[in-house]
Coordinates of C-alpha atoms in Angstrom, one line a residue:
M354 CA -0.2 0.0 -0.1
R355 CA 1.5 3.5 -0.9
R356 CA 2.4 5.8 1.9
R357 CA -0.4 8.5 0.6
S358 CA -2.7 5.7 1.2
R359 CA -2.2 5.4 4.7
R360 CA -2.9 8.9 6.0
F361 CA -5.3 8.6 8.6
L362 CA -7.6 10.8 10.3
I363 CA -7.3 10.4 13.7
G364 CA -9.1 10.8 17.0
V365 CA -8.2 9.7 20.3
L366 CA -11.0 7.3 21.2
A367 CA -10.0 4.7 23.5
A368 CA -7.3 2.3 24.1
L369 CA -6.2 3.4 20.3
L370 CA -6.2 5.9 17.6
V371 CA -9.5 6.3 15.8
L372 CA -9.5 6.2 12.1
G373 CA -11.7 8.3 10.1
G374 CA -12.1 9.9 6.7
G375 CA -11.0 13.2 6.3
G376 CA -13.8 14.0 3.9
L377 CA -16.5 12.9 6.5
V378 CA -15.1 14.3 9.5
A379 CA -14.4 17.8 7.7
A380 CA -18.2 17.6 6.5
G381 CA -19.0 18.7 10.7
V382 CA -22.7 16.9 10.7
Y383 CA -21.5 13.3 10.4
G384 CA -18.4 14.4 12.9
R385 CA -20.8 15.9 15.2
S386 CA -23.2 12.9 15.2
L387 CA -20.2 10.5 16.3
D388 CA -19.2 12.9 19.1
G389 CA -22.6 12.4 20.2
N390 CA -22.2 8.9 20.4
L391 CA -19.4 9.4 23.1
A392 CA -20.3 9.0 26.8
R393 CA -18.8 11.5 29.1
T394 CA -17.5 11.8 32.6
D395 CA -15.7 14.8 34.6
A396 CA -12.4 13.3 34.3
F397 CA -10.9 16.1 36.3
A398 CA -13.2 16.6 39.2
G399 CA -11.4 18.2 42.4
I400 CA -8.3 17.9 40.9
A401 CA -6.6 21.6 41.8
E402 CA -5.1 23.2 38.7
S403 CA -2.6 25.0 40.9
A404 CA -1.3 21.2 42.0
R405 CA -0.9 20.1 38.3
P406 CA 1.7 19.7 35.9
T407 CA 2.8 22.8 33.5
P408 CA 0.3 22.3 30.7
S409 CA 1.8 21.0 27.7
V410 CA 4.3 22.7 25.0
T411 CA 1.9 25.1 22.6
G412 CA 0.2 22.6 20.1
A413 CA 1.1 19.2 21.9
M414 CA -1.5 17.2 23.6
N415 CA -1.1 14.5 26.1
V416 CA -4.1 12.1 26.2
L417 CA -4.8 9.4 29.1
L418 CA -6.2 6.4 27.7
L419 CA -7.6 3.8 30.0
G420 CA -9.0 0.2 29.2
S421 CA -11.8 -1.3 31.8
D422 CA -14.6 -3.5 31.5
S423 CA -17.5 -1.1 32.0
R424 CA -18.1 2.0 30.3
D425 CA -19.9 3.8 33.4
P426 CA -16.8 5.6 34.7
D427 CA -18.6 6.0 38.2
K428 CA -19.2 2.5 38.8
T429 CA -15.4 2.0 39.9
A430 CA -15.7 0.2 43.4
D431 CA -13.6 -3.1 43.3
S432 CA -12.5 -2.3 39.8
R433 CA -8.9 -1.8 38.3
T434 CA -8.0 -0.3 35.0
D435 CA -6.2 -2.9 32.9
T436 CA -4.8 -0.8 30.5
I437 CA -3.4 2.6 31.1
M438 CA -1.4 4.4 28.4
L439 CA -0.2 7.9 27.7
L440 CA -0.5 9.1 24.2
H441 CA 2.0 12.3 23.4
L442 CA 1.2 14.0 20.4
D443 CA 4.1 16.3 19.5
A444 CA 3.4 20.2 18.8
D445 CA 4.3 19.7 15.1
H446 CA 1.5 17.1 14.4
Q447 CA 4.1 14.8 12.8
K448 CA 4.7 12.4 15.1
A449 CA 3.0 10.7 18.5
E450 CA 3.8 8.5 21.1
V451 CA 1.8 5.8 22.9
I452 CA 3.5 5.1 26.6
S453 CA 2.2 1.8 28.6
I454 CA 2.0 2.1 32.0
P455 CA 1.9 -1.5 33.8
R456 CA -1.3 -1.9 36.0
D457 CA 1.1 -3.1 38.5
T458 CA 3.3 -0.2 38.7
W459 CA 4.1 0.8 42.3
V460 CA 3.6 4.4 42.6
F461 CA 2.5 6.9 45.0
V462 CA -1.6 7.4 44.8
P463 CA -3.0 10.6 46.2
R464 CA -5.6 10.6 48.8
S465 CA -8.8 9.9 47.1
A466 CA -11.7 12.7 47.2
D467 CA -13.7 10.4 50.4
G468 CA -10.3 10.7 52.4
R469 CA -10.8 6.8 52.7
H470 CA -7.9 5.9 50.4
G471 CA -4.8 6.9 49.0
N472 CA -1.9 9.2 50.2
A473 CA 0.1 5.8 50.1
M474 CA 2.4 4.0 48.1
A475 CA 0.2 1.3 45.5
K476 CA -0.5 -0.2 42.4
I477 CA -1.3 2.2 40.0
N478 CA -4.5 0.9 38.8
S479 CA -5.7 1.0 42.8
A480 CA -6.2 4.5 42.1
Y481 CA -9.4 3.5 39.6
A482 CA -11.0 1.7 42.3
W483 CA -10.5 4.1 45.0
G484 CA -11.3 7.5 43.1
G485 CA -12.4 6.9 39.5
T486 CA -11.0 8.6 36.8
P487 CA -10.1 12.1 38.6
L488 CA -7.8 10.0 41.1
T489 CA -6.3 7.9 37.9
V490 CA -5.4 11.6 36.4
Q491 CA -3.8 13.0 39.4
T492 CA -1.9 9.8 40.1
V493 CA -0.6 9.5 36.3
E494 CA 0.2 13.1 36.3
T495 CA 2.1 12.6 39.9
F496 CA 4.2 9.8 38.9
T497 CA 5.1 11.2 35.2
G498 CA 4.9 15.0 35.7
V499 CA 3.4 15.4 32.7
H500 CA -0.2 17.2 32.5
V501 CA -3.1 15.2 30.9
D502 CA -5.2 17.5 28.6
H503 CA -7.9 14.7 27.7
V504 CA -9.1 11.2 28.9
A505 CA -10.6 8.5 27.0
L506 CA -11.5 5.3 28.5
V507 CA -12.6 2.2 26.5
D508 CA -15.0 -0.5 27.5
F509 CA -13.3 -3.8 26.3
A510 CA -16.5 -5.5 26.2
G511 CA -17.9 -3.3 23.6
F512 CA -14.7 -3.0 21.8
A513 CA -15.0 -6.3 20.3
Q514 CA -17.7 -5.1 18.2
V515 CA -14.8 -2.7 16.7
V516 CA -12.8 -5.5 15.7
N517 CA -15.9 -7.5 14.1
A518 CA -16.7 -4.2 12.3
L519 CA -13.4 -5.0 10.4
G520 CA -14.0 -8.5 10.0
G521 CA -11.3 -9.0 12.5
V522 CA -7.4 -8.5 12.7
D523 CA -4.4 -10.5 12.2
L524 CA -2.2 -11.0 15.5
K525 CA 1.0 -12.8 15.8
I526 CA 0.6 -15.6 19.0
E527 CA 4.0 -15.7 20.3
K528 CA 3.8 -19.4 21.6
T529 CA 0.7 -21.7 22.0
I530 CA -1.2 -21.0 25.3
T531 CA -5.0 -21.9 26.6
S532 CA -6.6 -18.9 27.9
I533 CA -7.4 -19.3 31.8
H534 CA -11.1 -17.2 30.9
A535 CA -14.0 -19.4 29.7
P536 CA -14.3 -20.8 27.2
H537 CA -10.5 -21.7 27.4
R538 CA -9.7 -21.0 23.7
T539 CA -6.2 -22.0 22.6
F540 CA -4.1 -20.1 20.9
Q541 CA -1.5 -21.7 18.7
K542 CA 1.9 -20.4 17.8
G543 CA 2.3 -17.8 14.6
T544 CA 0.1 -15.4 13.0
R545 CA -4.1 -16.1 13.3
H546 CA -6.8 -14.5 12.4
L547 CA -9.1 -13.6 15.1
D548 CA -12.5 -12.2 15.8
G549 CA -13.4 -9.6 18.6
A550 CA -13.7 -11.6 21.5
A551 CA -10.8 -14.2 20.6
A552 CA -8.7 -10.9 20.1
L553 CA -9.4 -9.4 23.5
D554 CA -9.2 -12.6 25.2
Y555 CA -5.3 -13.1 24.0
V556 CA -4.3 -9.5 24.9
R557 CA -5.7 -10.2 28.6
Q558 CA -3.5 -13.1 29.3
R559 CA -0.3 -12.9 31.5
Y560 CA -0.2 -16.0 33.4
Q561 CA 1.5 -18.2 30.6
F562 CA 4.3 -16.0 29.8
A563 CA 7.8 -15.6 32.2
D564 CA 7.4 -11.8 32.1
G565 CA 3.4 -11.8 32.8
D566 CA 2.5 -8.1 32.5
F567 CA 5.2 -7.1 30.2
S568 CA 3.8 -9.6 27.6
R569 CA 0.1 -8.1 28.3
E570 CA 1.6 -4.8 27.6
R571 CA 3.4 -5.8 24.3
H572 CA 0.6 -7.9 23.1
Q573 CA -1.9 -4.8 23.8
R574 CA 0.5 -2.4 21.8
E575 CA 0.7 -5.1 18.9
F576 CA -3.2 -5.4 19.0
L577 CA -3.5 -1.5 18.4
Q578 CA -0.9 -1.6 15.6
A579 CA -2.7 -4.8 13.9
L580 CA -6.1 -2.9 14.3
L581 CA -4.6 0.0 12.6
D582 CA -3.4 -1.5 10.0
R583 CA -6.8 -3.5 9.4
A584 CA -8.4 -0.6 9.0
A585 CA -6.2 0.4 6.4
S586 CA -5.8 -2.7 4.5
V587 CA -9.6 -3.7 4.1
G588 CA -10.5 -0.4 2.4
T589 CA -12.3 0.9 5.7
L590 CA -11.4 4.2 4.8
S591 CA -12.6 4.5 1.4
N592 CA -15.4 2.5 1.9
P593 CA -18.2 4.4 3.5
V594 CA -20.3 1.6 4.7
K595 CA -17.3 -0.3 6.3
L596 CA -16.2 3.2 7.9
N597 CA -19.5 4.1 9.1
A598 CA -19.8 0.7 11.3
F599 CA -15.8 1.1 12.4
L600 CA -16.7 4.4 13.8
Q601 CA -20.1 3.7 15.4
A602 CA -18.6 0.8 17.2
V603 CA -15.5 2.8 18.4
T604 CA -17.7 6.0 19.2
K605 CA -20.1 3.7 21.4
S606 CA -17.4 2.0 23.6
V607 CA -15.8 5.4 24.3
T608 CA -16.0 7.4 27.2
V609 CA -14.1 10.8 27.0
D610 CA -13.8 14.0 29.3
E611 CA -16.3 16.5 29.0
D612 CA -14.4 19.1 27.0
F613 CA -13.0 16.3 24.5
D614 CA -14.2 17.6 21.0
L615 CA -13.8 14.2 18.2
V616 CA -14.0 16.9 15.4
N617 CA -11.4 19.4 16.6
V618 CA -9.2 16.5 17.7
A619 CA -9.5 15.3 14.6
L620 CA -8.8 17.9 12.3
E621 CA -5.6 18.9 14.5
L622 CA -4.4 14.8 13.7
R623 CA -5.3 14.9 10.1
D624 CA -1.9 14.3 8.7
L625 CA -0.8 12.0 11.4
R626 CA -0.1 8.2 9.9
S627 CA 0.0 5.1 11.4
D628 CA 3.7 4.7 10.7
D629 CA 4.2 8.2 12.7
L630 CA 3.4 6.2 15.9
T631 CA 5.8 4.9 18.3
F632 CA 4.4 2.8 21.0
L633 CA 6.8 2.6 23.9
G634 CA 6.5 0.7 27.3
S635 CA 7.1 2.9 30.5
P636 CA 10.9 2.3 31.7
S637 CA 10.9 -0.7 35.0
A638 CA 13.6 -2.2 36.8
G639 CA 11.7 -5.6 36.5
T640 CA 9.4 -6.8 39.3
G641 CA 9.6 -6.8 43.3
M642 CA 7.3 -7.5 46.4
K643 CA 5.8 -4.3 48.0
S644 CA 3.4 -5.1 51.1
G645 CA 3.3 -8.9 50.4
Q646 CA 2.2 -8.1 46.7
S647 CA 3.9 -8.5 43.2
V648 CA 4.6 -4.9 41.7
V649 CA 6.2 -3.7 38.7
L650 CA 9.1 -1.5 40.0
P651 CA 9.8 1.7 37.8
D652 CA 12.9 2.6 36.4
T653 CA 12.9 6.0 38.1
A654 CA 15.9 7.4 36.3
K655 CA 14.8 6.6 33.1
A656 CA 11.4 7.1 33.8
K657 CA 12.1 10.6 34.7
A658 CA 14.1 11.3 31.4
L659 CA 11.4 9.9 29.0
Y660 CA 8.3 11.6 31.1
Q661 CA 10.5 14.9 31.1
A662 CA 10.8 14.9 27.0
V663 CA 7.4 14.1 26.7
A664 CA 6.7 17.4 29.0
D665 CA 9.1 18.9 27.0
D666 CA 7.8 18.0 23.6
T667 CA 11.4 16.2 22.9
V668 CA 10.3 12.2 22.7
Q669 CA 12.0 11.8 19.4
Q670 CA 15.2 13.7 20.1
H671 CA 15.3 11.5 23.8
L672 CA 14.8 8.6 22.0
S673 CA 17.5 9.2 19.3
A674 CA 20.0 10.4 21.9
T675 CA 19.6 7.4 24.3
A676 CA 20.2 4.9 21.5
T677 CA 16.7 3.5 21.8
P678 CA 16.5 1.1 18.5
S679 CA 14.1 2.3 16.1
P680 CA 10.7 1.5 16.6
S681 CA 9.2 -1.4 15.1
R682 CA 5.5 -1.1 13.7
S683 CA 4.6 -3.9 16.1
A684 CA 6.0 -1.7 18.9
T685 CA 8.8 -0.8 20.8
A686 CA 9.5 -1.5 25.0
L687 CA 11.8 0.1 27.4
H688 CA 11.8 -2.2 29.9

């Protein structure tokens, strides 16, 4: 496929970047109807602006992507976010980086709004259970020093329909495993074509792999890339019926912050291509035990340097300067 055919109009919808046709969204009416599909949440409720990191460099944008099994962000008791990613759009809108943060990363969680939880070290996904999206924003901002401009939450159960709207995706299964979840599918090693339910089942697996959560992180990034590739390869962008089914499925599976405007964001990102995305893992120092729990330990020095580059909008320069291998289309990990 020629490069010009890989131009994507990308809006930040969920745990991935939603593809759209430039003409359709630019038309306005259709874009606004899609915007109306999106559920809304007050993602920054109760967060004092004075306590937050300095906003992004003008023109840059940071979006916190969260994945859960419920689209209702107000029902967070005893729930966790399986997927936590930070998307950074460079100020020149030519590059974007997606940094995944392991859900078991050991970080400081600020005090919850009800005063019953937090103000302590814990796994990063505890923030969602203790204080929903706002406390998760606070925790990620405290950990990274990066100002979050927007938030998107993916309902994974609904997102299976997104995959099905594309006719499935091709995923590279790194070894033969049996799912720990019913109906206990067997995934055979090799590149396999999976429907929505099977694809999401596979990317949730971790216990069958020696590096546990790191494998799940890697598979999530590979899934996002495969979804982007599938959307382009099957002619979704040039087929109004397929495009509409895809975008309707995505927007009905996503919750965003109250100020998120699909049309405006999509127009800002209209020149970004799949090849312009870099997938990274938050730097870690491996696993360890804290308070009787197995956790992921951040590599403090490397993480600080990476997130400072995000705040300064110099991520690509940072990657070059630290001699990080050139990111592949399937993802680059910095563990």
